[in-house]
Coordinates of C-alpha atoms in Angstrom, one line a residue:
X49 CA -12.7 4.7 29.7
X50 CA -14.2 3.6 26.6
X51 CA -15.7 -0.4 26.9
X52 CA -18.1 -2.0 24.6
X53 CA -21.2 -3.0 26.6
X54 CA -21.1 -6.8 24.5
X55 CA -18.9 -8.8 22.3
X56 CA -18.4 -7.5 18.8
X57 CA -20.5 -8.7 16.5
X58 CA -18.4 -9.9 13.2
X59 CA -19.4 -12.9 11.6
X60 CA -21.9 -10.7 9.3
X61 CA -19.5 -7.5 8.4
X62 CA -16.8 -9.9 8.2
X63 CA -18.9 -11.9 5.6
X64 CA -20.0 -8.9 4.2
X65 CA -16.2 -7.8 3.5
X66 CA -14.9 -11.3 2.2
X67 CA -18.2 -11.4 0.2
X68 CA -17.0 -8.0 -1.9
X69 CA -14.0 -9.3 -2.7
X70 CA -15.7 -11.4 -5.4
X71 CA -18.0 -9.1 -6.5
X72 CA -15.4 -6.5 -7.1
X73 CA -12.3 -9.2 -8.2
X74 CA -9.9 -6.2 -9.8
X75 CA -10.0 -5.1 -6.2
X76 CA -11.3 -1.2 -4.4
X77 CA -9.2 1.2 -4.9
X78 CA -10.0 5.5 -4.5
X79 CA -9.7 7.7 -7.4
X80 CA -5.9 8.1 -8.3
X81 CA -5.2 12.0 -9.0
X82 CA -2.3 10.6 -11.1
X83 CA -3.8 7.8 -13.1
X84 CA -7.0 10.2 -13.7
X85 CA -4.9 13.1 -14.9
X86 CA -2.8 10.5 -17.4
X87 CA -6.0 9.7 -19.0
X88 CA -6.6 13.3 -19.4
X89 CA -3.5 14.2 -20.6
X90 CA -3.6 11.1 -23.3
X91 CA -7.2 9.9 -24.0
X92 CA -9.8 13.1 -23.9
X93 CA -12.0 10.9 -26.7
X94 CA -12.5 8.3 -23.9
X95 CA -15.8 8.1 -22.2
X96 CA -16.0 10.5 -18.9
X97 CA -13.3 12.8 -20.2
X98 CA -15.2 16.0 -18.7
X99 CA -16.0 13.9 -15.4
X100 CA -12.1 13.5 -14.7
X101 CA -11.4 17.1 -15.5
X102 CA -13.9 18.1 -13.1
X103 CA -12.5 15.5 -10.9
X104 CA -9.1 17.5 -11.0
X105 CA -10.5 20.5 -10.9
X106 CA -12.2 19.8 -7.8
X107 CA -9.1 17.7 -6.5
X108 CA -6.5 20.7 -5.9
X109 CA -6.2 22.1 -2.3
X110 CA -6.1 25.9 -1.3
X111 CA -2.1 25.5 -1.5
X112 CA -2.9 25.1 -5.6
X113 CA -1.5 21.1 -5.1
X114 CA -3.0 17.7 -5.5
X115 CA -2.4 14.9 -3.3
X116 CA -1.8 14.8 0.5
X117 CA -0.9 17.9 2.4
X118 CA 2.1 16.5 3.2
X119 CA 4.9 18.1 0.9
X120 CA 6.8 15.4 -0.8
X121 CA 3.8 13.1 -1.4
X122 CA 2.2 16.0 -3.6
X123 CA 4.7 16.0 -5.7
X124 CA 4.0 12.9 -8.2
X125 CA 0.1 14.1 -8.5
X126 CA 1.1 17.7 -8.7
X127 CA 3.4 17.5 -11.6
X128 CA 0.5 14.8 -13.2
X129 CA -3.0 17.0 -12.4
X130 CA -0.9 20.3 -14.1
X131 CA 0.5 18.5 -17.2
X132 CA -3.0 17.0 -18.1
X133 CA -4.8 20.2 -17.5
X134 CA -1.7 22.2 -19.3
X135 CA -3.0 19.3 -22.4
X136 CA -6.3 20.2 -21.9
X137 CA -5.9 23.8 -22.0
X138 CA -4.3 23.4 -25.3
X139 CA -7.2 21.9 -26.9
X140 CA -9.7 23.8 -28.8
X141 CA -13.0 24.7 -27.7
X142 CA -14.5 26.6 -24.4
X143 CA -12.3 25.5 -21.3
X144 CA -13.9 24.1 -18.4
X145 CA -14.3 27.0 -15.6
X146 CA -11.6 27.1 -14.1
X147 CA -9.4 25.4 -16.3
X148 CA -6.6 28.6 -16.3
X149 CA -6.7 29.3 -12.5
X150 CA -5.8 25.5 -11.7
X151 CA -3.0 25.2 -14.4
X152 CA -1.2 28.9 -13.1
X153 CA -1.9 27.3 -9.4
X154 CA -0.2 24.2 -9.6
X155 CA 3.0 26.5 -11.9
X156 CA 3.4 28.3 -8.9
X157 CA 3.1 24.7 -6.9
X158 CA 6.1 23.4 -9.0
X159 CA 7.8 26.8 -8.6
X160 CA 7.4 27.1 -5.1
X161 CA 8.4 25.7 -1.6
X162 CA 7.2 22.0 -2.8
X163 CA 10.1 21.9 -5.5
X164 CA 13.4 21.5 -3.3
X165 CA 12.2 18.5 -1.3
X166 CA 13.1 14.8 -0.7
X167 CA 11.1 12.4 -3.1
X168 CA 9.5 9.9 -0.3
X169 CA 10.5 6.3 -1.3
X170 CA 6.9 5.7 -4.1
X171 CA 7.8 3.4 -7.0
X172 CA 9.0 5.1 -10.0
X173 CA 9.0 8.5 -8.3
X174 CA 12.5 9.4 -10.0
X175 CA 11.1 8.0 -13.5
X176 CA 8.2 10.1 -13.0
X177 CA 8.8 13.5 -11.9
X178 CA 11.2 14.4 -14.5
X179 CA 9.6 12.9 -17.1
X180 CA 6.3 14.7 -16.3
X181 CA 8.3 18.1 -15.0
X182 CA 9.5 17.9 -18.8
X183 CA 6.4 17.4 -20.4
X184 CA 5.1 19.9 -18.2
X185 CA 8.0 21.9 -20.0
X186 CA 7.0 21.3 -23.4
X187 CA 3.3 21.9 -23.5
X188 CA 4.3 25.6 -22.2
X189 CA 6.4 26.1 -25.2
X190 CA 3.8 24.9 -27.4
X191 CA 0.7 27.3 -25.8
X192 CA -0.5 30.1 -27.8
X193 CA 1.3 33.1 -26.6
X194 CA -2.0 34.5 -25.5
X195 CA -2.7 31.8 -23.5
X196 CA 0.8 31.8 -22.2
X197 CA 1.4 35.1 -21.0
X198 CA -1.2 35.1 -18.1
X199 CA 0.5 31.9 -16.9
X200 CA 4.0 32.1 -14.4
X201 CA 6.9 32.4 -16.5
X202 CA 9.3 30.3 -16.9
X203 CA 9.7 26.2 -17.0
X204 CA 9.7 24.7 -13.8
X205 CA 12.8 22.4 -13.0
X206 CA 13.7 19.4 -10.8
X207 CA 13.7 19.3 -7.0
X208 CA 17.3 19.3 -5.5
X209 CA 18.8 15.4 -5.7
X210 CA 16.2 14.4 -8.4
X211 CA 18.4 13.9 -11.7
X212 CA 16.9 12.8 -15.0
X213 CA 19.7 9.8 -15.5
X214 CA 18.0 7.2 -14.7
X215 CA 15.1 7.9 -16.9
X216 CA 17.4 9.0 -20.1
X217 CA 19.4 5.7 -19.4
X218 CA 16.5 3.6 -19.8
X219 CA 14.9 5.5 -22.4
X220 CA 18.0 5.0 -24.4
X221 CA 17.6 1.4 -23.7
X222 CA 13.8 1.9 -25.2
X223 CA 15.3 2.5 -28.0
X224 CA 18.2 0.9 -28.6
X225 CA 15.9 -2.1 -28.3
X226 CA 17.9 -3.5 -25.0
X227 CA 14.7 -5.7 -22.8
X228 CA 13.2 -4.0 -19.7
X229 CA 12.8 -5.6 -16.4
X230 CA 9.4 -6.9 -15.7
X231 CA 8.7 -4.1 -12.5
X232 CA 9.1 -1.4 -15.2
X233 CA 5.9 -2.2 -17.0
X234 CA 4.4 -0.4 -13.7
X235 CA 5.9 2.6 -15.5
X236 CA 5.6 2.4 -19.0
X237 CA 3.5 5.5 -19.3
X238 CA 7.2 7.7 -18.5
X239 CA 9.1 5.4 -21.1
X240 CA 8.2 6.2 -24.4
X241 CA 8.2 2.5 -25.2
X242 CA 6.1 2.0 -28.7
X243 CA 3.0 -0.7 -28.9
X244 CA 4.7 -3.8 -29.6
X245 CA 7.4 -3.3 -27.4
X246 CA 4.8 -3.4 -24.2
X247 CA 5.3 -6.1 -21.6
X248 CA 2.9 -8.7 -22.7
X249 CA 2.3 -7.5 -26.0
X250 CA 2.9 -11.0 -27.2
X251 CA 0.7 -12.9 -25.3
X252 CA 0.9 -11.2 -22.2
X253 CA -2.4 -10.3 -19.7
X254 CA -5.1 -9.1 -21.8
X255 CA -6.1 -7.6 -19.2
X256 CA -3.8 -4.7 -18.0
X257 CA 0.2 -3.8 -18.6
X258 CA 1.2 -3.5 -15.1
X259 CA -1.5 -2.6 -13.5
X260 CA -1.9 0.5 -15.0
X261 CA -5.6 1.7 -15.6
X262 CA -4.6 5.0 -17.4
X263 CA -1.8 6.5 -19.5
X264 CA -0.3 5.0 -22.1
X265 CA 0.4 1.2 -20.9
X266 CA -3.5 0.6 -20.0
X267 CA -4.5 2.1 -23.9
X268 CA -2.1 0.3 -25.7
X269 CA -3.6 -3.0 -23.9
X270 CA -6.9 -1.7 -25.0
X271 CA -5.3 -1.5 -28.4
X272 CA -3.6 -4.1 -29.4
X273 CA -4.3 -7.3 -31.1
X274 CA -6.2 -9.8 -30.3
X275 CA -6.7 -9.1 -27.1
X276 CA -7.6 -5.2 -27.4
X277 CA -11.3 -6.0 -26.5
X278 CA -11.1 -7.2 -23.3
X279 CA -8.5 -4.9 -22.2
X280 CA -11.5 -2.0 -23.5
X281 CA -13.4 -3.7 -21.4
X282 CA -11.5 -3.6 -18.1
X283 CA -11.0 0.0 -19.1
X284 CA -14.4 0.8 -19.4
X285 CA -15.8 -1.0 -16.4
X286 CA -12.7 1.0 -14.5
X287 CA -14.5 4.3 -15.9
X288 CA -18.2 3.2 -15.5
X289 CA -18.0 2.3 -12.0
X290 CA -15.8 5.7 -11.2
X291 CA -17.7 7.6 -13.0
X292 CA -14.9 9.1 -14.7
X293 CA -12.1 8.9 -12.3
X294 CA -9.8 5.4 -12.4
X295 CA -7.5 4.3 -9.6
X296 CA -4.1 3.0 -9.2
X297 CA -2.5 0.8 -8.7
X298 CA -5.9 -1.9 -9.9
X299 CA -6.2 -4.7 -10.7
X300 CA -4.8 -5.4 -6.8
X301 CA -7.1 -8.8 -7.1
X302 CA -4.1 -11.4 -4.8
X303 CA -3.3 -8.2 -3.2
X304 CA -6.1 -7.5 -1.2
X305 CA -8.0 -11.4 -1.2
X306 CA -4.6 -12.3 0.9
X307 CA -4.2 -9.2 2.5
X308 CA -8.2 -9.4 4.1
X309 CA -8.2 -13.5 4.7
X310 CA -4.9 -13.7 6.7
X311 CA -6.0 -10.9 8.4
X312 CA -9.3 -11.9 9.6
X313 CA -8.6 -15.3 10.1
X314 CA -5.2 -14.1 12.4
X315 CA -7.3 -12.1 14.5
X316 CA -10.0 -15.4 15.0
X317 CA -12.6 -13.9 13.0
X318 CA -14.4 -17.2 11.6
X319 CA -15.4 -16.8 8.3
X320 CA -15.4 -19.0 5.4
X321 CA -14.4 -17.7 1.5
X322 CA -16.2 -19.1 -1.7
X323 CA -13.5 -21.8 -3.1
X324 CA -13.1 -19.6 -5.9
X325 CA -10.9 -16.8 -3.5
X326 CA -9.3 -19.6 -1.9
X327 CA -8.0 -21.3 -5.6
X328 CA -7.1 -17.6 -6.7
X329 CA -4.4 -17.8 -3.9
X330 CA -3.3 -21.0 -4.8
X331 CA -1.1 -20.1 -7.4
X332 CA 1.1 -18.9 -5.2
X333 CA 2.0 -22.8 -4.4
X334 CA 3.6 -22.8 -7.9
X335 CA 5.7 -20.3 -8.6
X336 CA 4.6 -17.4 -6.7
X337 CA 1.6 -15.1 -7.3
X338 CA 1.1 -11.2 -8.1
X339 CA -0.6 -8.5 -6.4
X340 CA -2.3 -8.5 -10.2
X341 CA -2.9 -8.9 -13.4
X342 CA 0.0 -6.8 -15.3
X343 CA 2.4 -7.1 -12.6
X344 CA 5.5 -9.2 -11.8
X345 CA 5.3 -12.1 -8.9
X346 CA 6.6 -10.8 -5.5
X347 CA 7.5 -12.8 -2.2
X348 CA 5.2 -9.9 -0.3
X349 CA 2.3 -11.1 -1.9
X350 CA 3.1 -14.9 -2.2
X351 CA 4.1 -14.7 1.4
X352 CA 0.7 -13.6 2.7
X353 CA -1.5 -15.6 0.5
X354 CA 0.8 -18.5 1.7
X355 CA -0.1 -17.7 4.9
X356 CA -4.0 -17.2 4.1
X357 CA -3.8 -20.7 2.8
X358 CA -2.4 -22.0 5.6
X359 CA -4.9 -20.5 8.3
X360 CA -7.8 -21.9 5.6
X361 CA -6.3 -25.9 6.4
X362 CA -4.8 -25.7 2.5
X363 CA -0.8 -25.3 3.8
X364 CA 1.8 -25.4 1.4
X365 CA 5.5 -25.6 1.4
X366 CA 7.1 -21.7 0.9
X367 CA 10.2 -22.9 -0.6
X368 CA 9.1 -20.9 -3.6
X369 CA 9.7 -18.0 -1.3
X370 CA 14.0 -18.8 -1.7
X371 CA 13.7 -17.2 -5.2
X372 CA 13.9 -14.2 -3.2
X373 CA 16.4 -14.7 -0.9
X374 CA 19.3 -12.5 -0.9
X375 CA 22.3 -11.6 1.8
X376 CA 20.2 -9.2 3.5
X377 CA 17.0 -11.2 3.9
X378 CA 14.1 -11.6 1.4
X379 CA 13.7 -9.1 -1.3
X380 CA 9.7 -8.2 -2.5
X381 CA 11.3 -8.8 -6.0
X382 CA 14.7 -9.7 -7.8
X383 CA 16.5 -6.0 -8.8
X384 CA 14.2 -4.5 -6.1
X385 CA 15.7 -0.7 -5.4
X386 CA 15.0 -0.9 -1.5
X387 CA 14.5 -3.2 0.8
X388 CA 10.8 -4.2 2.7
X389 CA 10.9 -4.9 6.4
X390 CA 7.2 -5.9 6.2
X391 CA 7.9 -8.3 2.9
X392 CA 10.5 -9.9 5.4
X393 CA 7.8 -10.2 8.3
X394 CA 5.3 -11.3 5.9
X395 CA 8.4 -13.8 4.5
X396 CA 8.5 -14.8 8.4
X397 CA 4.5 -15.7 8.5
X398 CA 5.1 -18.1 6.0
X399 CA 7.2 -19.8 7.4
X400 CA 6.2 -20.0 11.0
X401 CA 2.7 -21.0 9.7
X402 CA 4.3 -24.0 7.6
X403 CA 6.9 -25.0 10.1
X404 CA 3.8 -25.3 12.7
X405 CA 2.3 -27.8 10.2
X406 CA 5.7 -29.3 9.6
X407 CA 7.7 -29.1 12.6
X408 CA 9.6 -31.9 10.8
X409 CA 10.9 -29.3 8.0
X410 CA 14.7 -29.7 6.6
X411 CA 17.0 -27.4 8.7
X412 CA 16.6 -24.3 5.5
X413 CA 12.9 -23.8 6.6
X414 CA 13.7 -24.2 10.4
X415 CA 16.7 -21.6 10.0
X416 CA 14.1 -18.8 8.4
X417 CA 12.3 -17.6 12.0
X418 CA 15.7 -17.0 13.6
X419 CA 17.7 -15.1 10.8
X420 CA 14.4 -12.8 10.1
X421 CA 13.5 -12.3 13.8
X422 CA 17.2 -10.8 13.7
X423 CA 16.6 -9.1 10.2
X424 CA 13.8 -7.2 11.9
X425 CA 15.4 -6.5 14.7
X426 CA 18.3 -5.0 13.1
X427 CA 16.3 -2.7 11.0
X428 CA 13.6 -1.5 14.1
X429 CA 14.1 2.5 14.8
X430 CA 15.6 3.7 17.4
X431 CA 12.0 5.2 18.9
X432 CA 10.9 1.8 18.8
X433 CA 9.2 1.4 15.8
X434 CA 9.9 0.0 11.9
X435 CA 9.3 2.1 8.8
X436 CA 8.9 0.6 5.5
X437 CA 8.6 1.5 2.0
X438 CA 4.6 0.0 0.9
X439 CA 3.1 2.2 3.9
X440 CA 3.5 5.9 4.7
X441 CA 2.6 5.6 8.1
X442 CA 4.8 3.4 10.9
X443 CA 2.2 2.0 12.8
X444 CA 1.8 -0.5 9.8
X445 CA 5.3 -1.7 9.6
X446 CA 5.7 -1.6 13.3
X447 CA 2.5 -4.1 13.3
X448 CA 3.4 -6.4 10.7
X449 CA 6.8 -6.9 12.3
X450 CA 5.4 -7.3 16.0
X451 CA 2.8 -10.0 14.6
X452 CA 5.5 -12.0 13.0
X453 CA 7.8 -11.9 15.7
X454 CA 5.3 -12.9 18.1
X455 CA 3.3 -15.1 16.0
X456 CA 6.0 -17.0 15.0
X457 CA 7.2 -17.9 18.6
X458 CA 10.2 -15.3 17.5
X459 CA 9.6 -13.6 20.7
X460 CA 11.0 -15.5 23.0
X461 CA 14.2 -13.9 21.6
X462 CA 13.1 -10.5 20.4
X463 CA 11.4 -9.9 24.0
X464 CA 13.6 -6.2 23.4
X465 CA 12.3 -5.8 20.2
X466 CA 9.1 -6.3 21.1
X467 CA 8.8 -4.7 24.2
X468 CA 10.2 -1.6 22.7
X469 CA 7.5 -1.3 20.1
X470 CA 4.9 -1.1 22.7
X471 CA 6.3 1.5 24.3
X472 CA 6.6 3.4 20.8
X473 CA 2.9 2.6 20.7
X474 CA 1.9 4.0 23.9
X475 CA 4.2 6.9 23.8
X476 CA 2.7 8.4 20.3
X477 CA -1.1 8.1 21.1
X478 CA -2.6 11.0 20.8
X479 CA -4.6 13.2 23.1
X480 CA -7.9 12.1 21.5
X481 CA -6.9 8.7 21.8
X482 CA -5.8 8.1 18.0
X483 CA -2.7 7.4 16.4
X484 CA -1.2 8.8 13.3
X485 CA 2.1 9.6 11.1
X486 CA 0.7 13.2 10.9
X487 CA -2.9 13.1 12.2
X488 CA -4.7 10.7 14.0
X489 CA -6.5 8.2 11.7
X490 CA -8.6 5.0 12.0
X491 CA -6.1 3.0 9.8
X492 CA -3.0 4.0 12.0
X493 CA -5.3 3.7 15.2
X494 CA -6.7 0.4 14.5
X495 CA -2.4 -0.6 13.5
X496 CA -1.6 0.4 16.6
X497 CA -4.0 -1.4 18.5
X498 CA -2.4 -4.6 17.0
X499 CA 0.4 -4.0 18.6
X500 CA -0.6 -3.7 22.0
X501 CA -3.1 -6.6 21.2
X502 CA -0.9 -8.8 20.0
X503 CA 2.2 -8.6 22.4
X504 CA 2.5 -11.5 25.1
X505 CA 2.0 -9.6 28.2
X506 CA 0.5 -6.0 28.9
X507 CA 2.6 -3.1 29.8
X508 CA 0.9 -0.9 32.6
X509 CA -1.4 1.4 31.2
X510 CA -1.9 -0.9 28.1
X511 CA -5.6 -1.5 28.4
X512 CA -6.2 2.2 29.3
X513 CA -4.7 2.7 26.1
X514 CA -6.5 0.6 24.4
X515 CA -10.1 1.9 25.7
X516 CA -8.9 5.3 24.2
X517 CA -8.4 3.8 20.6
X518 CA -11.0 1.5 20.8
X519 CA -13.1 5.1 21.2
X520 CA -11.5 6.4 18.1
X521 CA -12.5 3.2 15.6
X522 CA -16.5 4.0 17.1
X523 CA -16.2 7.1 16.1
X524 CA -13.9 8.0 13.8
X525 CA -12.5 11.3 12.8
X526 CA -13.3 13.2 9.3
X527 CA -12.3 11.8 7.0
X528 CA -11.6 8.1 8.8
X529 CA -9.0 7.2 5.8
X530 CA -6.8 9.0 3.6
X531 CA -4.4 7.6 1.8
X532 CA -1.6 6.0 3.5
X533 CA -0.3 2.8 0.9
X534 CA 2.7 3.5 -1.3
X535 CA 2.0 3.6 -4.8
X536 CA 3.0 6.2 -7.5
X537 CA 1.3 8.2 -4.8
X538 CA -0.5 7.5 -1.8
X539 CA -3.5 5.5 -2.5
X540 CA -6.1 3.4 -0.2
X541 CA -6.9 -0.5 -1.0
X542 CA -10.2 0.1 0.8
X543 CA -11.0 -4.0 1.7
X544 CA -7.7 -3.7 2.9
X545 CA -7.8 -1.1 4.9
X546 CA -11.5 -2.3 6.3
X547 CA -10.2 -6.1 7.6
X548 CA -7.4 -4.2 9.6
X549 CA -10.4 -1.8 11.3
X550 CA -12.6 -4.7 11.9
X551 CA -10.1 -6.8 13.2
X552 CA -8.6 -4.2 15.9
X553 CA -12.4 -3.8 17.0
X554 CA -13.1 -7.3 17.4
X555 CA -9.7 -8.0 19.6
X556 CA -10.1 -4.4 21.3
X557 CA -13.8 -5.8 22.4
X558 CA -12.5 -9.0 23.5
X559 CA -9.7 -7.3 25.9
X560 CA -11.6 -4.5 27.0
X561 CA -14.5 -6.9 28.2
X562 CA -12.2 -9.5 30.1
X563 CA -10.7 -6.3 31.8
X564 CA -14.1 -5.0 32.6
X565 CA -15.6 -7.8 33.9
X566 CA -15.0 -11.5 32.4
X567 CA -11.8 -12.6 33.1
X568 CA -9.8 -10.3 34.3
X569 CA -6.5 -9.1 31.8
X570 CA -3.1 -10.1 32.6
X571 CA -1.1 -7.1 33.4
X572 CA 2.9 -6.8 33.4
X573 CA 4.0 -3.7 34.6
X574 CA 7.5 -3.3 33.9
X575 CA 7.8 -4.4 29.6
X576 CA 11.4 -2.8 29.3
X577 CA 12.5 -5.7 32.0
X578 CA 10.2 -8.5 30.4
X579 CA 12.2 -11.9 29.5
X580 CA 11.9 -14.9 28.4
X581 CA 10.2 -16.4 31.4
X582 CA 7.5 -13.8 31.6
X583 CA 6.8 -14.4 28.0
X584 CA 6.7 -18.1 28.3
X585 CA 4.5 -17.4 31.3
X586 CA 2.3 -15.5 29.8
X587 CA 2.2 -16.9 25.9
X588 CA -1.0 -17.8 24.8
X589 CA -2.6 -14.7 25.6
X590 CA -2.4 -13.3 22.0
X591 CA -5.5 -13.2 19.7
X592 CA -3.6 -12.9 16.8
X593 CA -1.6 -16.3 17.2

């Protein structure tokens, strides 16, 4: 069994993280295959053109894809990487090495087995893929016919239950001159929607049109008056400090300040932001707050930096939260397509951080912990776990849900709910101790450690299980983190990403050394007969509450 031989040692990595999160304020986000190839496709005359053609180049597996080796997550950058290099191969002059091979590859991609698959639930995925699958479409009927003939013949076409209706609907909306909802200026790239008719063209973010780096929507900020120059010069930072390469979803500044603070400061990490982060999160005391610049407000976001705020002794009321209140529970945003178990635990943070300021609150707030403790119960998997549709993997949604439920005091009445997520968690570790969707990973690992860290009592063979992930997180796999967050396609907010992995180690130390020799852990050995007294008994126990 794995135990640290002393106590983890935080204060300074955890400084060291909260300390990026100012010097890099649009937020750390890996290359984007799709936003990189967009620029390609659109922009060649902007500066590291050659850098992000290599980048693709390089990006594409032996299976001729881009993206994650997992089938329906390649789709989005596939049908992205081949259109920009099917642009690029149409240009004149000496194509990069190369160049012909990668376009025919990723043809035969399209062509192949990953065509007749389920599109995984990424924004804009059915606004995307046939847009680009018919651009793809026409830049083959445009190629010289000596540059065409040694490609596959033939256009490829859309995966089975992906239509183009959606897309033509709104695109006739475009033009008819009807006004778009605010969460389509994510997509604006697909829509064909001219200069002045981008969202915040008149007197919108200077910055960024909806959080878009590349394509069409980040150059038409760039472009248009008056505030084209310092849209250029987000741009060009974005390309400087990628060296080419630009990542999506960016600027994720709310994102990931609220994302890192409420976790470290959950898990009893002591650390203390400039006043600077801290103000930047109180705008969602007004009327909500965005992951970005560019972006609509969302109760995700406003829900965890009302929570931050509330661990940093600045709580404030989350009655801006009803704006997205529906039937079903909270909403991330108002038209959303889906719904977001983990907006609806982060909705449940809120609250259960304000009404333990406020246990005084009118009977709306005090009503909130028991209707989403039964929201997320409703929706938990039969295996145990949640799934959700901002994170590929389920060890994320299964430990947001398990920290609200328990954090809020919802546990006392979801001691089922609860219990049966541990056992999910202990069931699926891996041989080499990890956890993972697919593979074992330090995200997922470090998720699932939350879990078991955060329930009210131990299950047997908890803290055995926890030595073996603990071993994982000292010494991780290669590569520690691919992409797991849901964004046009899997991307990783790397500060994000990082709090989760420190936090897990510091609790994981803190358990494994009472076990070993402090204190000794409390151990429950039957968590499918748990109830309310043994979780009343035993309450308290929790780092993360």
């Amino acid at each position: 069994m794995t135990r640290p031989a002393r106590a983890a040692a935080l204060p300074r990595p955890a400084d060291e993280l909260v300390a990026g999160l100012s010097r890099r304020p649009w937020g750390q986000v890996d290359p984007s295959t799709y936003e990189t190839a967009r620029l390609v496709a659109v922009a060649p005359g902007l500066p590291g053109h050659d850098a992000r053609v290599a980048h693709l180049l390089r990006a594409q597996r032996p299976t001729a894809r881009w993206g994650p080796p997992v089938q329906g997550y390649a789709l989005v950058p596939t049908v992205s990487a081949t259109d920009a290099l099917l642009a690029e191969l149409a240009r004149p002059g000496t194509p990069a090495a190369g160049l012909l091979d990668a376009v025919a590859g990723g043809l035969r991609a399209l062509h192949g087995p990953l065509g007749p698959v389920d599109l995984p639930d990424t924004p804009g995925a059915d606004l995307i893929v046939p847009a680009l699958v018919g651009s793809i479409g026409e830049r083959l009927d445009r190629l010289a016919p000596e540059v065409r003939h040694r490609l596959p013949a033939g256009r490829p076409g859309l995966p089975a239950g992906v239509t183009r209706e959606r897309l033509d609907r709104i695109r006739a909306g475009v033009a008819a001159g009807v006004d778009l909802p605010a969460k389509l200026a994510h997509f604006v790239e697909v829509l064909e929607l001219p200069p002045d008719r981008l969202p915040g063209a008149h007197g919108g973010d200077p910055l960024a049109v909806g959080a878009i780096p590349g394509g069409d929507g980040g150059l038409a900020a760039a472009t248009r008056p008056p505030d084209g120059a310092a849209a250029r010069g987000f741009l060009a930072e974005l390309v400087r400090h990628g060296g080419g390469p630009v990542p999506c979803p960016t600027p994720i500044t709310v994102f990931e300040r609220a994302w890192v603070l409420s976790g470290l400061l959950r898990a009893g990490v002591p650390v203390v932001p400039p006043a600077a982060l801290v103000d930047s999160l109180a705008v969602a005391t007004g009327r909500g707050i965005a992951t970005g610049a560019g972006l609509p407000t969302d109760a995700d976001t406003t829900a965890v930096a009302l929570d931050a705020l509330g661990r940093l002794g600045r709580p404030a009321d989350p009655a801006v939260l009803w704006e997205y209140e529906t039937a079903d529970g909270f909403c991330t945003w108002p038209g959303e397509d889906g719904f977001s178990v983990t907006t609806n635990a982060h909705v449940l943070d809120a609250f259960a951080r304000h009404l333990a300021h406020h246990p005084d609150a009118n009977a709306r707030h005090r009503a909130v912990p028991t209707r989403l403790a039964a929201v997320l119960r409703e929706r938990q998997s039969a295996d145990g776990g949640w799934q959700d549709r901002w994170h590929a993997s389920p060890y994320y949604a299964t430990a947001c849900c398990v920290l609200a439920l328990v954090g809020s005091g919802a546990g006392r009445t979801a001691a089922d709910a609860v219990g049966a997520a541990v056992r999910f968690v202990l069931r699926t570790q891996h041989a080499d101790g990890s956890w993972g969707r697919w593979s074992g990973t330090v995200e997922e690992t470090a998720y699932a450690l939350h879990v078991l860290l955060a329930a009210p009592w131990a299950a047997a063979g908890v803290t055995a299980a926890i030595a073996r992930g603990y071993g994982r997180l000292i010494d991780p796999p290669d590569p520690p983190h691919p992409p797991l967050w849901y964004g046009k396609e899997l991307y990783r907010p790397v500060a994000v990403v990082e709090a989760a992995v420190l936090t897990a180690r510091h609790l994981a130390t803190e358990h494994l050394l009472r076990a070993g020799g402090g204190r000794p852990a409390r151990e429950a050995v039957s968590v499918p007969k748990a109830g309310t007294a043994d979780i009343q008994r035993l309450e308290g126990t929790c780092g993360h509450c």
